[in-house]
């Protein structure tokens, strides 16, 4: 079966007991045992829950993995992964990760894990990090990144990690499995904030770890159960529901984003547009090689700095000013004052996040309405 068919049918067969076409929400925390230690597969809901199992199977299939683990948030998933590396181990990570992941690596560092942050968009930096210092246990990547949509060459980075006998984990939240399958490119683990495109409706927090080998996932399962950051059965249901429409939604997000990117690139008030689908984007050639589409996220730098960006953000009517991304509705975010305000101005400048930068999570509305909204906000036709 093709990917879109499997997304709807695989592992989500009608309930054998009742014929229900949707996976039931199993709220039971405990399960009857026929004799001490003899259960039907489920014992206690933190350890395993039938609705969660269905979600984990579906997530594993979506990414082409052997098995998956679902968590109560993206960061709960990331923290279970980092927690599995004891003091003395070494992690090399991108220097432009989702801010919460960077914070978790700082926590790992405070517990004695050696962490090196490098700009992974230039593989020479990755090679150098592997060449000096002790053996690397994990290479942690994110591509495309937030908010500059920087692209890392996954095949190249994975080759370096293989030579150094390190595992590779890739945060695939921005691309989603519709456009990028890191496991197929040789990664060991995919990380998701399922809060974003997989949930897709801005109504559920969730995270996932999806592994190429069952043994690696089983090792991480111990940490999932030990730290206990699991999702509720109802959250699992919402994510299963989101997964079924992931393919159609994400392709529409990308088509709309391409349209918005072209409009912004041609506007005199915009100094640069960052969208991996534009030939002007520094990561375009690599994105073309390793992705099947360019996603629904883009950023644009407005002439006139923070004042101009604020004016545009406030004038937009269809794009809601808010954090998060990946929902059906269009959102706009001002990184300098919102998602990236915890960084100092010097850190933001060094990272290339200008005060005039706006990040757009382009929704699945009619693209003509989105462009009209941007036009009125930029040209100031209406107050
Ligand atoms: C949102 C996000 C996370 C964190 O996920 P939460 O569900 O908010 O905990 C991690 N990585 C990326 C790329 C994200 O966008």
Coordinates of C-alpha atoms and ligand atoms in Angstrom, one line a residue:
X1 CA 0.0 0.0 0.0
X2 CA 1.1 3.6 -0.7
X3 CA 2.0 5.9 2.2
X4 CA -1.3 7.9 2.2
X5 CA -3.4 4.7 2.2
X6 CA -1.4 3.2 5.1
X7 CA -1.8 6.4 7.1
X8 CA -5.5 5.9 7.2
X9 CA -5.8 2.1 7.4
X10 CA -2.6 0.6 8.7
X11 CA -2.8 -0.4 12.4
X12 CA -6.2 1.3 12.7
X13 CA -8.5 -1.5 11.6
X14 CA -12.1 -1.4 13.0
X15 CA -12.3 -2.5 16.6
X16 CA -12.7 -6.4 16.6
X17 CA -15.1 -6.3 19.5
X18 CA -17.6 -3.7 18.3
X19 CA -16.7 -2.8 14.8
X20 CA -16.0 0.9 15.7
X21 CA -14.0 2.4 12.9
X22 CA -12.1 4.7 15.3
X23 CA -9.7 3.4 17.9
X24 CA -11.5 3.5 21.2
X25 CA -10.2 5.9 24.0
X26 CA -9.2 3.5 26.8
X27 CA -9.4 5.5 30.0
X28 CA -8.7 2.6 32.2
X29 CA -5.5 3.1 34.2
X30 CA -5.3 -0.5 35.4
X31 CA -6.0 -3.9 33.8
X32 CA -7.4 -7.1 35.3
X33 CA -4.9 -9.9 35.6
X34 CA -6.1 -13.5 35.5
X35 CA -3.4 -14.6 37.9
X36 CA -0.6 -12.6 39.5
X37 CA 1.6 -11.3 36.7
X38 CA -0.6 -12.7 34.0
X39 CA -2.2 -9.8 31.9
X40 CA -3.5 -9.5 28.4
X41 CA -0.7 -7.1 27.4
X42 CA -1.6 -4.1 29.4
X43 CA -0.9 -3.6 33.2
X44 CA -0.8 0.1 34.1
X45 CA -1.4 3.0 31.8
X46 CA 1.9 4.8 32.3
X47 CA 3.6 1.6 31.0
X48 CA 1.2 1.0 28.2
X49 CA -2.3 1.9 27.0
X50 CA -4.2 0.5 24.0
X51 CA -5.0 3.9 22.5
X52 CA -1.4 5.0 22.9
X53 CA -0.2 1.7 21.4
X54 CA -2.3 2.4 18.3
X55 CA -0.8 5.9 18.0
X56 CA 2.7 4.5 18.4
X57 CA 2.2 1.9 15.7
X58 CA 0.8 4.6 13.4
X59 CA 3.6 7.0 14.1
X60 CA 6.2 4.2 13.4
X61 CA 4.6 3.5 10.1
X62 CA 4.4 7.1 9.1
X63 CA 8.2 7.5 9.5
X64 CA 9.1 4.0 8.3
X65 CA 10.4 3.0 11.7
X66 CA 10.3 -0.3 13.6
X67 CA 8.6 1.2 16.6
X68 CA 7.7 4.5 18.3
X69 CA 7.1 6.0 21.7
X70 CA 4.5 8.7 22.3
X71 CA 5.0 11.5 25.0
X72 CA 2.9 14.2 26.5
X73 CA 4.9 16.9 24.7
X74 CA 7.7 17.3 22.2
X75 CA 10.1 18.3 25.0
X76 CA 9.1 15.3 27.1
X77 CA 10.2 13.1 24.2
X78 CA 13.5 15.0 23.8
X79 CA 14.1 14.9 27.6
X80 CA 13.6 11.1 27.6
X81 CA 16.2 10.8 24.8
X82 CA 18.8 13.0 26.5
X83 CA 18.2 11.4 29.9
X84 CA 19.3 8.0 28.4
X85 CA 22.9 9.4 28.1
X86 CA 24.7 9.1 31.5
X87 CA 27.4 11.4 32.7
X88 CA 30.6 11.1 30.7
X89 CA 28.8 10.5 27.4
X90 CA 29.1 13.0 24.5
X91 CA 26.4 14.6 22.4
X92 CA 27.1 16.8 19.3
X93 CA 24.1 19.0 18.4
X94 CA 23.1 21.7 16.0
X95 CA 23.6 25.3 17.3
X96 CA 20.2 26.4 16.0
X97 CA 17.8 23.9 17.6
X98 CA 14.4 24.6 19.0
X99 CA 15.2 26.6 22.1
X100 CA 13.7 24.1 24.5
X101 CA 15.9 21.3 23.1
X102 CA 19.0 23.6 23.6
X103 CA 17.8 24.2 27.2
X104 CA 17.5 20.4 27.8
X105 CA 21.0 19.9 26.5
X106 CA 22.2 22.5 29.0
X107 CA 20.5 20.4 31.7
X108 CA 22.3 17.3 30.3
X109 CA 25.6 19.2 30.4
X110 CA 24.9 20.2 34.1
X111 CA 24.6 16.4 34.8
X112 CA 28.0 15.7 33.3
X113 CA 27.2 14.9 29.6
X114 CA 29.6 16.6 27.3
X115 CA 27.7 18.7 24.8
X116 CA 29.1 20.5 21.8
X117 CA 26.9 22.8 19.7
X118 CA 28.0 23.3 16.1
X119 CA 26.6 24.8 12.9
X120 CA 25.6 21.6 11.2
X121 CA 24.7 23.4 7.9
X122 CA 28.5 23.3 7.2
X123 CA 29.5 19.6 7.5
X124 CA 33.1 20.7 8.0
X125 CA 32.0 21.7 11.5
X126 CA 30.5 18.3 12.2
X127 CA 33.6 16.6 10.9
X128 CA 35.8 18.8 13.1
X129 CA 33.7 18.1 16.2
X130 CA 34.0 14.3 15.6
X131 CA 37.8 14.6 15.0
X132 CA 38.6 16.3 18.2
X133 CA 37.6 15.2 21.7
X134 CA 36.3 11.8 22.9
X135 CA 34.0 9.5 21.0
X136 CA 30.6 11.0 20.2
X137 CA 27.5 9.0 21.3
X138 CA 24.8 11.0 19.7
X139 CA 24.5 13.5 16.8
X140 CA 21.4 15.6 17.4
X141 CA 20.1 17.4 14.3
X142 CA 17.1 19.6 13.4
X143 CA 16.3 20.5 9.7
X144 CA 14.8 22.8 8.6
X145 CA 15.3 24.9 11.7
X146 CA 13.3 27.6 13.5
X147 CA 13.0 30.4 12.6
X148 CA 15.6 30.7 9.8
X149 CA 14.7 27.4 8.0
X150 CA 18.4 26.4 7.9
X151 CA 18.9 23.1 6.1
X152 CA 21.4 20.4 7.1
X153 CA 22.6 17.8 4.6
X154 CA 21.3 14.7 6.4
X155 CA 23.0 12.1 4.3
X156 CA 26.4 13.8 4.7
X157 CA 26.0 14.3 8.5
X158 CA 24.8 10.8 9.0
X159 CA 27.9 9.5 7.0
X160 CA 30.2 11.3 9.4
X161 CA 28.3 10.0 12.5
X162 CA 28.5 6.4 11.1
X163 CA 32.2 6.7 10.7
X164 CA 32.5 7.8 14.3
X165 CA 30.1 5.1 15.5
X166 CA 27.6 7.6 16.8
X167 CA 23.8 7.4 16.7
X168 CA 21.8 10.1 14.9
X169 CA 18.5 11.6 16.0
X170 CA 16.7 14.1 13.8
X171 CA 13.9 16.5 14.9
X172 CA 11.6 16.2 11.9
X173 CA 8.8 18.5 13.3
X174 CA 9.1 21.2 10.6
X175 CA 9.2 18.9 7.5
X176 CA 6.9 16.1 8.8
X177 CA 7.1 12.6 7.4
X178 CA 5.1 13.9 4.4
X179 CA 8.3 15.6 3.1
X180 CA 11.2 14.1 4.9
X181 CA 12.0 10.6 6.2
X182 CA 15.3 10.8 8.1
X183 CA 15.2 7.0 8.9
X184 CA 15.3 6.2 5.2
X185 CA 18.4 8.5 4.9
X186 CA 20.1 6.5 7.6
X187 CA 19.2 8.2 10.9
X188 CA 18.5 6.0 14.0
X189 CA 15.8 8.1 15.5
X190 CA 13.2 10.7 14.6
X191 CA 11.9 13.2 17.1
X192 CA 8.6 15.0 16.8
X193 CA 6.6 17.7 18.5
X194 CA 3.3 16.1 17.4
X195 CA 1.8 19.3 18.8
X196 CA 2.5 20.8 15.4
X197 CA 1.7 19.2 12.0
X198 CA 0.8 15.7 13.2
X199 CA -1.9 17.0 15.6
X200 CA -2.5 19.8 13.0
X201 CA -5.3 21.7 14.8
X202 CA -3.5 23.5 17.6
X203 CA -5.6 21.6 20.2
X204 CA -3.2 18.9 21.6
X205 CA 0.3 18.8 23.0
X206 CA 2.4 15.8 22.2
X207 CA 5.7 14.3 21.3
X208 CA 7.2 11.2 19.8
X209 CA 10.4 9.2 19.3
X210 CA 10.5 6.9 16.4
X211 CA 13.3 4.4 15.9
X212 CA 14.8 2.4 13.1
X213 CA 15.6 -0.5 15.4
X214 CA 13.2 -2.1 17.9
X215 CA 16.1 -2.6 20.3
X216 CA 16.9 1.2 20.5
X217 CA 13.2 2.0 21.0
X218 CA 13.0 -0.6 23.8
X219 CA 15.9 1.0 25.5
X220 CA 14.2 4.4 25.3
X221 CA 10.9 2.8 26.4
X222 CA 12.5 2.2 29.8
X223 CA 13.1 6.0 30.1
X224 CA 9.5 6.8 28.9
X225 CA 8.1 4.6 31.7
X226 CA 10.6 5.8 34.3
X227 CA 10.1 9.5 33.7
X228 CA 6.4 9.0 33.0
X229 CA 5.9 11.9 30.5
X230 CA 3.2 10.0 28.6
X231 CA 0.2 11.5 26.8
X232 CA -3.4 11.0 27.9
X233 CA -5.5 8.5 26.0
X234 CA -7.7 11.3 24.6
X235 CA -4.6 13.2 23.4
X236 CA -3.6 10.0 21.7
X237 CA -7.0 9.8 20.0
X238 CA -6.7 13.4 18.8
X239 CA -3.2 12.6 17.3
X240 CA -4.5 9.5 15.6
X241 CA -7.2 11.7 14.1
X242 CA -4.7 14.3 13.0
X243 CA -2.4 11.7 11.4
X244 CA -5.1 10.5 9.1
X245 CA -5.3 13.9 7.3
X246 CA -1.5 14.7 7.6
X247 CA -0.8 14.1 3.9
X248 CA -3.5 16.3 2.5
X249 CA -3.0 19.0 5.0
X250 CA 0.8 19.3 4.8
X251 CA 0.8 19.4 0.9
X252 CA -1.7 22.2 1.1
X253 CA 0.3 24.0 3.7
X254 CA 3.3 23.8 1.4
X255 CA 1.5 25.0 -1.7
X256 CA 0.1 28.0 0.3
X257 CA 3.6 28.8 1.8
X258 CA 5.2 28.8 -1.7
X259 CA 2.6 31.3 -2.8
X260 CA 3.1 33.5 0.2
X261 CA 6.9 33.3 -0.2
X262 CA 6.7 34.4 -3.8
X263 CA 4.5 37.3 -2.9
X264 CA 6.7 38.5 -0.1
X265 CA 9.9 38.0 -2.1
X266 CA 8.5 40.5 -4.7
X267 CA 7.5 43.1 -2.1
X268 CA 9.6 46.3 -1.7
X269 CA 9.2 46.4 2.1
X270 CA 10.7 42.9 2.5
X271 CA 14.5 42.6 2.4
X272 CA 14.7 38.8 2.4
X273 CA 12.4 35.7 2.5
X274 CA 13.6 32.5 4.0
X275 CA 11.8 29.5 2.5
X276 CA 13.7 26.4 1.5
X277 CA 11.5 26.1 -1.7
X278 CA 12.9 29.4 -3.0
X279 CA 16.0 29.1 -5.2
X280 CA 17.4 32.1 -3.3
X281 CA 17.4 30.1 0.0
X282 CA 21.0 29.0 1.0
X283 CA 19.7 25.5 1.7
X284 CA 17.6 25.1 -1.4
X285 CA 19.8 22.6 -3.3
X286 CA 20.1 20.3 -0.3
X287 CA 16.4 20.6 0.5
X288 CA 15.6 19.6 -3.0
X289 CA 17.8 16.5 -2.7
X290 CA 16.5 15.2 0.6
X291 CA 12.9 16.5 0.9
X292 CA 9.8 15.8 -1.2
X293 CA 8.4 19.2 -0.5
X294 CA 9.4 22.4 1.4
X295 CA 6.8 22.6 4.1
X296 CA 4.5 25.3 5.4
X297 CA 6.9 27.5 7.4
X298 CA 8.7 30.6 6.2
X299 CA 10.3 33.7 7.7
X300 CA 10.7 37.2 6.2
X301 CA 12.8 40.2 7.2
X302 CA 11.0 43.5 7.0
X303 CA 12.7 46.8 6.2
X304 CA 12.4 49.1 9.2
X305 CA 13.3 46.5 11.9
X306 CA 11.1 45.8 14.9
X307 CA 8.7 48.7 14.3
X308 CA 8.0 47.5 10.7
X309 CA 7.6 43.9 11.8
X310 CA 5.3 44.9 14.7
X311 CA 3.2 47.1 12.4
X312 CA 2.7 44.2 9.9
X313 CA 2.0 41.6 12.6
X314 CA -0.7 43.9 14.2
X315 CA -2.3 44.7 10.9
X316 CA -2.7 41.1 9.7
X317 CA -6.2 39.8 10.1
X318 CA -6.2 36.2 8.9
X319 CA -2.7 35.4 10.3
X320 CA -3.2 35.2 14.1
X321 CA -0.4 36.6 16.1
X322 CA 0.7 33.7 18.3
X323 CA 3.3 31.1 19.1
X324 CA 3.3 27.5 17.9
X325 CA 2.9 26.3 14.3
X326 CA 1.5 23.5 12.1
X327 CA -2.2 24.1 12.7
X328 CA -4.7 24.5 9.9
X329 CA -5.0 28.3 10.7
X330 CA -2.3 30.7 9.7
X331 CA -0.1 32.2 12.4
X332 CA 2.5 34.9 12.5
X333 CA 5.2 35.2 15.2
X334 CA 7.7 37.9 15.9
X335 CA 10.7 35.8 17.1
X336 CA 12.6 38.8 18.7
X337 CA 9.7 39.5 21.0
X338 CA 8.0 36.1 21.3
X339 CA 9.6 32.7 20.7
X340 CA 13.2 33.9 20.9
X341 CA 12.9 36.6 23.5
X342 CA 14.8 34.5 26.0
X343 CA 17.9 35.1 23.9
X344 CA 19.9 38.3 24.5
X345 CA 20.0 40.8 21.6
X346 CA 23.6 39.8 21.0
X347 CA 22.8 36.1 20.8
X348 CA 20.0 36.8 18.4
X349 CA 22.3 39.0 16.2
X350 CA 24.9 36.2 16.2
X351 CA 22.2 33.7 15.2
X352 CA 21.0 35.9 12.4
X353 CA 17.5 36.6 13.9
X354 CA 16.9 40.2 13.1
X355 CA 14.4 42.4 15.0
X356 CA 12.5 42.9 11.7
X357 CA 12.0 39.1 11.2
X358 CA 8.5 37.6 11.2
X359 CA 7.9 33.9 11.1
X360 CA 4.8 32.6 9.3
X361 CA 3.1 29.2 9.8
X362 CA 1.0 29.3 6.7
X363 CA -2.3 27.6 7.1
X364 CA -4.6 25.8 4.7
X365 CA -7.0 28.7 4.0
X366 CA -7.5 29.9 0.4
X367 CA -4.1 31.2 -0.7
X368 CA -5.7 34.3 -2.4
X369 CA -7.1 35.4 1.0
X370 CA -3.7 34.9 2.7
X371 CA -2.0 37.0 0.0
X372 CA -4.7 39.7 0.2
X373 CA -4.3 39.9 4.0
X374 CA -0.5 40.3 3.6
X375 CA -1.0 42.9 0.9
X376 CA -3.3 45.1 3.1
X377 CA -1.0 44.7 6.1
X378 CA 2.0 45.7 4.1
X379 CA 0.5 48.5 2.0
X380 CA -1.5 49.8 4.9
X381 CA -4.7 50.2 2.9
X382 CA -6.8 49.6 6.0
X383 CA -5.8 50.7 9.5
Ligands
LIG1 C1 7.5 22.9 19.3 C2 8.8 22.2 19.0 C3 9.4 21.3 20.0 C4 8.9 21.2 21.4 O1 7.6 20.5 21.4 P1 6.5 20.8 22.5 O2 5.4 19.9 22.0 O3 6.2 22.2 22.5 O4 7.0 20.3 23.8 C5 10.6 20.7 19.6 N1 11.1 20.9 18.4 C6 10.5 21.7 17.4 C7 11.2 21.8 16.1 C8 9.3 22.3 17.7 O5 8.8 23.1 16.8

